[in-house]
mmCIF file of C-alpha atoms in Angstrom:
data_model
loop_
_atom_site.group_PDB
_atom_site.id
_atom_site.type_symbol
_atom_site.label_atom_id
_atom_site.label_comp_id
_atom_site.label_asym_id
_atom_site.label_seq_id
_atom_site.Cartn_x
_atom_site.Cartn_y
_atom_site.Cartn_z
ATOM 1 C CA UNK A 1 -102.178 80.097 -27.018
ATOM 2 C CA UNK A 2 -98.978 82.012 -27.685
ATOM 3 C CA UNK A 3 -97.507 85.446 -27.018
ATOM 4 C CA UNK A 4 -97.144 88.098 -29.726
ATOM 5 C CA UNK A 5 -96.530 91.807 -30.111
ATOM 6 C CA UNK A 6 -99.781 93.097 -31.613
ATOM 7 C CA UNK A 7 -100.188 96.443 -33.350
ATOM 8 C CA UNK A 8 -103.599 98.127 -33.370
ATOM 9 C CA UNK A 9 -104.956 101.608 -34.040
ATOM 10 C CA UNK A 10 -106.713 103.686 -31.384
ATOM 11 C CA UNK A 11 -109.711 105.922 -32.255
ATOM 12 C CA UNK A 12 -107.352 108.860 -32.875
ATOM 13 C CA UNK A 13 -105.382 106.839 -35.427
ATOM 14 C CA UNK A 14 -102.255 106.314 -33.330
ATOM 15 C CA UNK A 15 -100.476 102.958 -33.436
ATOM 16 C CA UNK A 16 -100.587 100.940 -30.206
ATOM 17 C CA UNK A 17 -98.103 98.121 -29.550
ATOM 18 C CA UNK A 18 -99.044 95.636 -26.813
ATOM 19 C CA UNK A 19 -98.176 92.062 -25.832
ATOM 20 C CA UNK A 20 -101.192 89.848 -26.535
ATOM 21 C CA UNK A 21 -102.118 86.204 -26.042
ATOM 22 C CA UNK A 22 -103.311 84.805 -29.352
ATOM 23 C CA UNK A 23 -104.710 81.513 -30.594
ATOM 24 C CA UNK A 24 -103.330 79.572 -33.555
ATOM 25 C CA UNK A 25 -106.743 79.912 -35.216
ATOM 26 C CA UNK A 26 -106.111 83.665 -35.509
ATOM 27 C CA UNK A 27 -102.984 83.172 -37.626
ATOM 28 C CA UNK A 28 -103.221 83.891 -41.370
ATOM 29 C CA UNK A 29 -103.337 81.184 -44.003
ATOM 30 C CA UNK A 30 -100.171 79.407 -45.030
ATOM 31 C CA UNK A 31 -98.765 75.929 -45.610
ATOM 32 C CA UNK A 32 -96.265 75.963 -42.743
ATOM 33 C CA UNK A 33 -96.676 76.668 -39.022
ATOM 34 C CA UNK A 34 -93.380 77.707 -37.417
ATOM 35 C CA UNK A 35 -92.415 77.720 -33.751
ATOM 36 C CA UNK A 36 -90.412 80.936 -33.630
ATOM 37 C CA UNK A 37 -87.264 80.855 -31.501
ATOM 38 C CA UNK A 38 -85.821 84.258 -32.422
ATOM 39 C CA UNK A 39 -86.712 87.353 -34.387
ATOM 40 C CA UNK A 40 -85.056 90.763 -34.615
ATOM 41 C CA UNK A 41 -85.865 94.468 -34.501
ATOM 42 C CA UNK A 42 -85.013 96.184 -37.788
ATOM 43 C CA UNK A 43 -85.397 99.800 -38.878
ATOM 44 C CA UNK A 44 -88.605 98.929 -40.736
ATOM 45 C CA UNK A 45 -89.972 97.179 -37.628
ATOM 46 C CA UNK A 46 -89.278 100.297 -35.571
ATOM 47 C CA UNK A 47 -91.143 102.433 -38.118
ATOM 48 C CA UNK A 48 -94.117 100.070 -37.917
ATOM 49 C CA UNK A 49 -94.166 99.789 -34.122
ATOM 50 C CA UNK A 50 -93.982 103.541 -33.558
ATOM 51 C CA UNK A 51 -96.346 104.389 -36.419
ATOM 52 C CA UNK A 52 -93.732 106.823 -37.729
ATOM 53 C CA UNK A 53 -94.209 105.626 -41.307
ATOM 54 C CA UNK A 54 -97.127 103.735 -42.927
ATOM 55 C CA UNK A 55 -95.236 100.453 -43.107
ATOM 56 C CA UNK A 56 -98.307 98.544 -41.896
ATOM 57 C CA UNK A 57 -101.314 98.863 -44.180
ATOM 58 C CA UNK A 58 -103.835 96.773 -42.252
ATOM 59 C CA UNK A 59 -104.540 96.183 -38.576
ATOM 60 C CA UNK A 60 -104.280 94.313 -36.316
ATOM 61 C CA UNK A 61 -100.740 93.300 -37.295
ATOM 62 C CA UNK A 62 -97.956 91.292 -35.725
ATOM 63 C CA UNK A 63 -94.747 93.103 -36.789
ATOM 64 C CA UNK A 64 -91.370 91.517 -37.374
ATOM 65 C CA UNK A 65 -89.930 91.225 -40.877
ATOM 66 C CA UNK A 66 -87.873 88.137 -40.089
ATOM 67 C CA UNK A 67 -87.873 85.012 -37.936
ATOM 68 C CA UNK A 68 -86.032 81.760 -37.283
ATOM 69 C CA UNK A 69 -87.282 78.590 -35.641
ATOM 70 C CA UNK A 70 -88.543 75.104 -36.401
ATOM 71 C CA UNK A 71 -91.453 73.704 -38.366
ATOM 72 C CA UNK A 72 -94.402 72.639 -36.208
ATOM 73 C CA UNK A 73 -96.793 71.620 -38.997
ATOM 74 C CA UNK A 74 -96.516 71.551 -42.777
ATOM 75 C CA UNK A 75 -98.801 70.671 -45.677
ATOM 76 C CA UNK A 76 -95.913 71.224 -48.106
ATOM 77 C CA UNK A 77 -93.661 68.265 -48.908
ATOM 78 C CA UNK A 78 -90.532 70.427 -48.819
ATOM 79 C CA UNK A 79 -90.800 70.887 -45.049
ATOM 80 C CA UNK A 80 -91.515 68.505 -42.205
ATOM 81 C CA UNK A 81 -91.959 68.998 -38.430
ATOM 82 C CA UNK A 82 -88.651 69.724 -36.740
ATOM 83 C CA UNK A 83 -86.964 71.285 -39.777
ATOM 84 C CA UNK A 84 -84.953 74.391 -38.903
ATOM 85 C CA UNK A 85 -85.983 77.347 -41.065
ATOM 86 C CA UNK A 86 -85.645 81.102 -41.374
ATOM 87 C CA UNK A 87 -87.600 83.779 -43.169
ATOM 88 C CA UNK A 88 -87.187 87.424 -44.050
ATOM 89 C CA UNK A 89 -89.056 89.767 -46.348
ATOM 90 C CA UNK A 90 -92.034 88.836 -48.544
ATOM 91 C CA UNK A 91 -94.165 91.387 -46.695
ATOM 92 C CA UNK A 92 -94.308 89.601 -43.333
ATOM 93 C CA UNK A 93 -94.701 92.137 -40.565
ATOM 94 C CA UNK A 94 -96.199 94.522 -43.127
ATOM 95 C CA UNK A 95 -99.001 92.768 -45.034
ATOM 96 C CA UNK A 96 -99.004 89.447 -43.198
ATOM 97 C CA UNK A 97 -98.389 88.687 -39.533
ATOM 98 C CA UNK A 98 -94.667 88.506 -38.880
ATOM 99 C CA UNK A 99 -91.953 87.202 -36.619
ATOM 100 C CA UNK A 100 -92.430 89.037 -33.307
ATOM 101 C CA UNK A 101 -94.544 86.184 -31.985
ATOM 102 C CA UNK A 102 -93.958 82.686 -30.685
ATOM 103 C CA UNK A 103 -95.769 81.198 -33.703
ATOM 104 C CA UNK A 104 -96.102 82.182 -37.351
ATOM 105 C CA UNK A 105 -98.017 80.620 -40.222
ATOM 106 C CA UNK A 106 -96.422 81.404 -43.587
ATOM 107 C CA UNK A 107 -96.189 80.307 -47.188
ATOM 108 C CA UNK A 108 -93.716 77.505 -47.839
ATOM 109 C CA UNK A 109 -92.256 79.458 -50.773
ATOM 110 C CA UNK A 110 -90.997 82.091 -48.332
ATOM 111 C CA UNK A 111 -88.963 79.785 -46.115
ATOM 112 C CA UNK A 112 -85.208 79.248 -46.325
ATOM 113 C CA UNK A 113 -83.862 75.978 -44.895
ATOM 114 C CA UNK A 114 -81.363 76.752 -42.161
ATOM 115 C CA UNK A 115 -77.886 76.722 -43.742
ATOM 116 C CA UNK A 116 -75.309 74.236 -42.505
ATOM 117 C CA UNK A 117 -73.326 75.660 -39.608
ATOM 118 C CA UNK A 118 -76.079 78.064 -38.558
ATOM 119 C CA UNK A 119 -78.837 77.888 -35.962
ATOM 120 C CA UNK A 120 -81.765 80.183 -35.138
ATOM 121 C CA UNK A 121 -79.763 82.209 -32.635
ATOM 122 C CA UNK A 122 -76.956 82.954 -35.103
ATOM 123 C CA UNK A 123 -79.415 83.531 -37.953
ATOM 124 C CA UNK A 124 -81.155 86.297 -36.038
ATOM 125 C CA UNK A 125 -77.885 87.874 -34.953
ATOM 126 C CA UNK A 126 -77.631 88.427 -38.708
ATOM 127 C CA UNK A 127 -81.316 88.973 -39.494
ATOM 128 C CA UNK A 128 -82.686 90.948 -42.406
ATOM 129 C CA UNK A 129 -80.108 93.695 -41.871
ATOM 130 C CA UNK A 130 -77.181 91.302 -42.216
ATOM 131 C CA UNK A 131 -78.800 89.486 -45.126
ATOM 132 C CA UNK A 132 -79.267 92.863 -46.846
ATOM 133 C CA UNK A 133 -75.611 93.671 -46.182
ATOM 134 C CA UNK A 134 -74.618 90.454 -47.937
ATOM 135 C CA UNK A 135 -76.854 91.281 -50.911
ATOM 136 C CA UNK A 136 -75.030 94.627 -51.118
ATOM 137 C CA UNK A 137 -71.629 92.926 -51.043
ATOM 138 C CA UNK A 138 -72.797 90.527 -53.745
ATOM 139 C CA UNK A 139 -74.006 93.489 -55.852
ATOM 140 C CA UNK A 140 -70.557 95.077 -55.660
ATOM 141 C CA UNK A 141 -68.829 91.818 -56.532
ATOM 142 C CA UNK A 142 -71.239 91.210 -59.427
ATOM 143 C CA UNK A 143 -69.992 94.495 -60.878
ATOM 144 C CA UNK A 144 -66.352 93.529 -60.564
ATOM 145 C CA UNK A 145 -65.377 95.477 -57.444
ATOM 146 C CA UNK A 146 -62.228 93.966 -55.887
ATOM 147 C CA UNK A 147 -59.977 95.003 -52.980
ATOM 148 C CA UNK A 148 -57.368 96.166 -55.498
ATOM 149 C CA UNK A 149 -59.758 98.870 -56.751
ATOM 150 C CA UNK A 150 -59.438 100.886 -53.540
ATOM 151 C CA UNK A 151 -61.307 101.576 -50.317
ATOM 152 C CA UNK A 152 -65.024 100.899 -49.876
ATOM 153 C CA UNK A 153 -67.238 103.258 -47.880
ATOM 154 C CA UNK A 154 -70.001 101.989 -45.590
ATOM 155 C CA UNK A 155 -72.528 104.582 -44.428
ATOM 156 C CA UNK A 156 -74.725 104.142 -41.360
ATOM 157 C CA UNK A 157 -71.846 102.134 -39.979
ATOM 158 C CA UNK A 158 -73.226 101.576 -36.476
ATOM 159 C CA UNK A 159 -76.546 100.253 -37.736
ATOM 160 C CA UNK A 160 -77.523 96.688 -38.527
ATOM 161 C CA UNK A 161 -76.726 96.779 -42.246
ATOM 162 C CA UNK A 162 -73.614 98.901 -41.823
ATOM 163 C CA UNK A 163 -72.026 96.877 -39.049
ATOM 164 C CA UNK A 164 -72.426 93.553 -40.873
ATOM 165 C CA UNK A 165 -71.289 95.098 -44.177
ATOM 166 C CA UNK A 166 -68.065 96.270 -42.516
ATOM 167 C CA UNK A 167 -67.395 92.788 -41.156
ATOM 168 C CA UNK A 168 -68.106 91.081 -44.481
ATOM 169 C CA UNK A 169 -66.032 93.468 -46.582
ATOM 170 C CA UNK A 170 -63.077 93.443 -44.200
ATOM 171 C CA UNK A 171 -62.977 89.641 -44.245
ATOM 172 C CA UNK A 172 -62.947 89.722 -48.040
ATOM 173 C CA UNK A 173 -59.805 91.847 -47.939
ATOM 174 C CA UNK A 174 -61.305 95.289 -48.605
ATOM 175 C CA UNK A 175 -60.084 98.467 -46.938
ATOM 176 C CA UNK A 176 -63.289 99.670 -45.287
ATOM 177 C CA UNK A 177 -64.071 103.285 -44.431
ATOM 178 C CA UNK A 178 -66.986 103.702 -42.034
ATOM 179 C CA UNK A 179 -69.238 106.766 -41.892
ATOM 180 C CA UNK A 180 -70.972 107.276 -38.541
ATOM 181 C CA UNK A 181 -72.522 109.926 -36.366
ATOM 182 C CA UNK A 182 -71.230 108.176 -33.257
ATOM 183 C CA UNK A 183 -67.485 108.566 -33.319
ATOM 184 C CA UNK A 184 -67.393 107.306 -29.722
ATOM 185 C CA UNK A 185 -68.030 103.836 -31.209
ATOM 186 C CA UNK A 186 -64.702 103.911 -33.055
ATOM 187 C CA UNK A 187 -63.336 100.964 -31.103
ATOM 188 C CA UNK A 188 -66.311 98.770 -31.959
ATOM 189 C CA UNK A 189 -66.204 99.683 -35.647
ATOM 190 C CA UNK A 190 -62.499 98.973 -35.853
ATOM 191 C CA UNK A 191 -63.073 95.625 -34.158
ATOM 192 C CA UNK A 192 -65.549 94.824 -36.924
ATOM 193 C CA UNK A 193 -62.878 95.676 -39.496
ATOM 194 C CA UNK A 194 -63.112 99.401 -40.285
ATOM 195 C CA UNK A 195 -59.746 100.906 -41.236
ATOM 196 C CA UNK A 196 -60.849 104.552 -41.205
ATOM 197 C CA UNK A 197 -63.753 106.446 -39.629
ATOM 198 C CA UNK A 198 -65.562 109.399 -41.187
ATOM 199 C CA UNK A 199 -67.942 111.762 -39.411
ATOM 200 C CA UNK A 200 -71.288 111.476 -41.148
ATOM 201 C CA UNK A 201 -71.669 115.269 -40.984
ATOM 202 C CA UNK A 202 -69.171 115.522 -43.831
ATOM 203 C CA UNK A 203 -71.618 113.655 -46.096
ATOM 204 C CA UNK A 204 -75.079 114.588 -44.826
ATOM 205 C CA UNK A 205 -75.408 118.141 -46.202
ATOM 206 C CA UNK A 206 -75.979 119.155 -49.847
ATOM 207 C CA UNK A 207 -72.722 118.941 -51.824
ATOM 208 C CA UNK A 208 -71.236 119.498 -55.246
ATOM 209 C CA UNK A 209 -72.346 117.199 -58.089
ATOM 210 C CA UNK A 210 -68.739 116.046 -58.596
ATOM 211 C CA UNK A 211 -66.236 115.835 -55.758
ATOM 212 C CA UNK A 212 -62.781 114.418 -55.127
ATOM 213 C CA UNK A 213 -62.556 110.734 -56.066
ATOM 214 C CA UNK A 214 -62.233 108.880 -52.750
ATOM 215 C CA UNK A 215 -63.806 105.421 -52.839
ATOM 216 C CA UNK A 216 -63.949 102.558 -55.311
ATOM 217 C CA UNK A 217 -67.376 101.515 -54.063
ATOM 218 C CA UNK A 218 -69.861 102.015 -51.257
ATOM 219 C CA UNK A 219 -72.678 100.363 -49.324
ATOM 220 C CA UNK A 220 -75.290 102.991 -48.444
ATOM 221 C CA UNK A 221 -78.225 102.533 -46.064
ATOM 222 C CA UNK A 222 -78.828 106.265 -45.566
ATOM 223 C CA UNK A 223 -80.057 107.797 -48.820
ATOM 224 C CA UNK A 224 -80.792 111.508 -49.347
ATOM 225 C CA UNK A 225 -77.817 113.940 -49.379
ATOM 226 C CA UNK A 226 -75.499 111.239 -48.080
ATOM 227 C CA UNK A 227 -76.103 109.019 -51.082
ATOM 228 C CA UNK A 228 -75.753 111.980 -53.454
ATOM 229 C CA UNK A 229 -72.375 112.883 -51.930
ATOM 230 C CA UNK A 230 -71.238 109.268 -52.054
ATOM 231 C CA UNK A 231 -72.060 109.049 -55.775
ATOM 232 C CA UNK A 232 -70.177 112.306 -56.349
ATOM 233 C CA UNK A 233 -67.110 110.973 -54.512
ATOM 234 C CA UNK A 234 -66.692 107.561 -56.157
ATOM 235 C CA UNK A 235 -63.697 106.782 -58.305
ATOM 236 C CA UNK A 236 -64.072 106.281 -62.032
ATOM 237 C CA UNK A 237 -66.157 103.163 -62.681
ATOM 238 C CA UNK A 238 -67.215 102.908 -59.039
ATOM 239 C CA UNK A 239 -70.407 101.294 -57.738
ATOM 240 C CA UNK A 240 -72.642 102.129 -54.810
ATOM 241 C CA UNK A 241 -75.086 99.501 -53.513
ATOM 242 C CA UNK A 242 -78.035 101.459 -52.102
ATOM 243 C CA UNK A 243 -80.425 99.715 -49.729
ATOM 244 C CA UNK A 244 -81.807 102.211 -47.205
ATOM 245 C CA UNK A 245 -83.318 105.585 -46.397
ATOM 246 C CA UNK A 246 -82.339 106.428 -42.824
ATOM 247 C CA UNK A 247 -81.719 110.069 -43.767
ATOM 248 C CA UNK A 248 -84.563 110.269 -46.288
ATOM 249 C CA UNK A 249 -86.100 108.960 -49.496
ATOM 250 C CA UNK A 250 -85.059 111.989 -51.536
ATOM 251 C CA UNK A 251 -82.027 111.956 -53.823
ATOM 252 C CA UNK A 252 -80.989 115.364 -55.124
ATOM 253 C CA UNK A 253 -78.055 114.847 -57.444
ATOM 254 C CA UNK A 254 -77.037 115.232 -61.087
ATOM 255 C CA UNK A 255 -76.119 112.908 -63.912
ATOM 256 C CA UNK A 256 -72.467 114.012 -63.671
ATOM 257 C CA UNK A 257 -71.090 111.025 -61.682
ATOM 258 C CA UNK A 258 -72.839 108.589 -63.990
ATOM 259 C CA UNK A 259 -71.900 110.051 -67.375
ATOM 260 C CA UNK A 260 -68.502 111.558 -66.524
ATOM 261 C CA UNK A 261 -67.129 108.864 -64.210
ATOM 262 C CA UNK A 262 -69.154 105.837 -65.229
ATOM 263 C CA UNK A 263 -70.529 105.408 -61.718
ATOM 264 C CA UNK A 264 -73.164 102.715 -61.151
ATOM 265 C CA UNK A 265 -76.015 103.138 -58.674
ATOM 266 C CA UNK A 266 -77.123 99.597 -57.862
ATOM 267 C CA UNK A 267 -80.392 99.289 -55.981
ATOM 268 C CA UNK A 268 -80.607 96.392 -53.531
ATOM 269 C CA UNK A 269 -83.998 94.998 -52.469
ATOM 270 C CA UNK A 270 -84.156 92.358 -49.770
ATOM 271 C CA UNK A 271 -87.942 91.905 -49.611
ATOM 272 C CA UNK A 272 -88.667 90.316 -52.996
ATOM 273 C CA UNK A 273 -85.193 88.975 -53.814
ATOM 274 C CA UNK A 274 -85.373 85.675 -55.764
ATOM 275 C CA UNK A 275 -84.963 82.498 -53.737
ATOM 276 C CA UNK A 276 -81.746 81.469 -55.504
ATOM 277 C CA UNK A 277 -80.086 84.737 -54.475
ATOM 278 C CA UNK A 278 -81.415 84.379 -50.916
ATOM 279 C CA UNK A 279 -79.957 80.900 -50.610
ATOM 280 C CA UNK A 280 -76.574 82.088 -51.857
ATOM 281 C CA UNK A 281 -76.600 85.028 -49.436
ATOM 282 C CA UNK A 282 -77.504 82.916 -46.398
ATOM 283 C CA UNK A 283 -75.028 80.167 -47.264
ATOM 284 C CA UNK A 284 -72.271 82.765 -47.513
ATOM 285 C CA UNK A 285 -73.324 84.409 -44.254
ATOM 286 C CA UNK A 286 -73.083 81.026 -42.507
ATOM 287 C CA UNK A 287 -69.496 80.645 -43.758
ATOM 288 C CA UNK A 288 -68.135 84.175 -43.624
ATOM 289 C CA UNK A 289 -69.273 85.635 -40.294
ATOM 290 C CA UNK A 290 -67.603 84.304 -37.116
ATOM 291 C CA UNK A 291 -69.998 83.597 -34.245
ATOM 292 C CA UNK A 292 -67.936 85.577 -31.715
ATOM 293 C CA UNK A 293 -68.017 88.690 -33.889
ATOM 294 C CA UNK A 294 -71.778 88.380 -34.311
ATOM 295 C CA UNK A 295 -72.362 88.013 -30.583
ATOM 296 C CA UNK A 296 -70.256 91.090 -29.828
ATOM 297 C CA UNK A 297 -72.371 93.046 -32.327
ATOM 298 C CA UNK A 298 -75.738 91.806 -30.997
ATOM 299 C CA UNK A 299 -78.005 92.763 -28.108
ATOM 300 C CA UNK A 300 -80.627 90.191 -27.074
ATOM 301 C CA UNK A 301 -83.939 91.289 -25.576
ATOM 302 C CA UNK A 302 -87.274 89.701 -24.673
ATOM 303 C CA UNK A 303 -90.516 90.357 -26.511
ATOM 304 C CA UNK A 304 -91.726 92.751 -23.833
ATOM 305 C CA UNK A 305 -88.732 95.021 -24.476
ATOM 306 C CA UNK A 306 -89.358 95.565 -28.192
ATOM 307 C CA UNK A 307 -91.835 98.456 -28.048
ATOM 308 C CA UNK A 308 -89.566 100.536 -25.804
ATOM 309 C CA UNK A 309 -86.537 99.876 -27.986
ATOM 310 C CA UNK A 310 -88.151 100.923 -31.291
ATOM 311 C CA UNK A 311 -87.917 104.730 -30.803
ATOM 312 C CA UNK A 312 -84.304 104.376 -29.644
ATOM 313 C CA UNK A 313 -83.465 102.545 -32.845
ATOM 314 C CA UNK A 314 -85.040 105.273 -34.986
ATOM 315 C CA UNK A 315 -83.068 107.893 -33.036
ATOM 316 C CA UNK A 316 -79.797 106.150 -33.877
ATOM 317 C CA UNK A 317 -79.182 105.097 -30.276
ATOM 318 C CA UNK A 318 -78.842 101.362 -30.930
ATOM 319 C CA UNK A 319 -75.541 99.771 -31.947
ATOM 320 C CA UNK A 320 -75.383 96.810 -34.287
ATOM 321 C CA UNK A 321 -78.124 94.174 -34.187
ATOM 322 C CA UNK A 322 -81.024 93.512 -31.816
ATOM 323 C CA UNK A 323 -82.172 89.913 -31.497
ATOM 324 C CA UNK A 324 -85.491 89.022 -29.826
ATOM 325 C CA UNK A 325 -85.707 85.768 -27.848
ATOM 326 C CA UNK A 326 -89.213 84.331 -28.321
ATOM 327 C CA UNK A 327 -88.454 81.167 -26.379
ATOM 328 C CA UNK A 328 -90.580 78.946 -28.619
#
């Protein structure tokens, strides 16, 4: 038996999140059984746990879009008992039972061997949010963005993606501007590497299709009017890596930034990203993020604290990353 956070639906259709004792026989099919040491709470997890958005399509469901731990059993030759592994995306916590449990059975094709210099605790201080931040940084670099081009804006700066993106970009030599609704966190954001803070209110309302050129590039996890204003404010040839929808899924803008300034809107998906790109991202994260910075940006909770934290995360009341200690 093992402990898990289990989501069910009550007769009225509301999502219920409760700690349950489960048996390994209840786990879904997969080649690898993992003893989960740590998971995280991401924005998508919070949506699933609260039932705010139809992230989960079938019930019961164990949420948790990422996990890190060690192999307990494997029928795939690539993995053997004791191997340290991590996983994020591929629909776990949405279509297949995920990481907010002490055990998970998953497909071998989904697992990433733990990079050198990283363990489960550090991996889940990064989690899917930090991995997505690295994919965004890679998207900017793929399009030739360099520190010499000018400052880079990071929206949703106090969130999981934003906080790690600031740290990564600053350590690559970029001048980072951080947009946040919590200006009281200025000290923390500057510690991560932000050079300038911007009140998110200046970006969150409808704006002109073309605005003053301010940033060479941006990492956006917010969407909606914020993303439209970011596109309108990029310098000629600028790129925005878009990966989130905290403000909304809508995008009301015009073609002006794209055809008059050559702006690129680069979509970043972390769920189905090819394995080669995942491996590159995680290997870079192991090298480029100091452990002390990660710990200062991470809150660690137990499994029984996840359900209460989820609405706080959606309300923008959680700073940085939240790691869940499963103790497996």
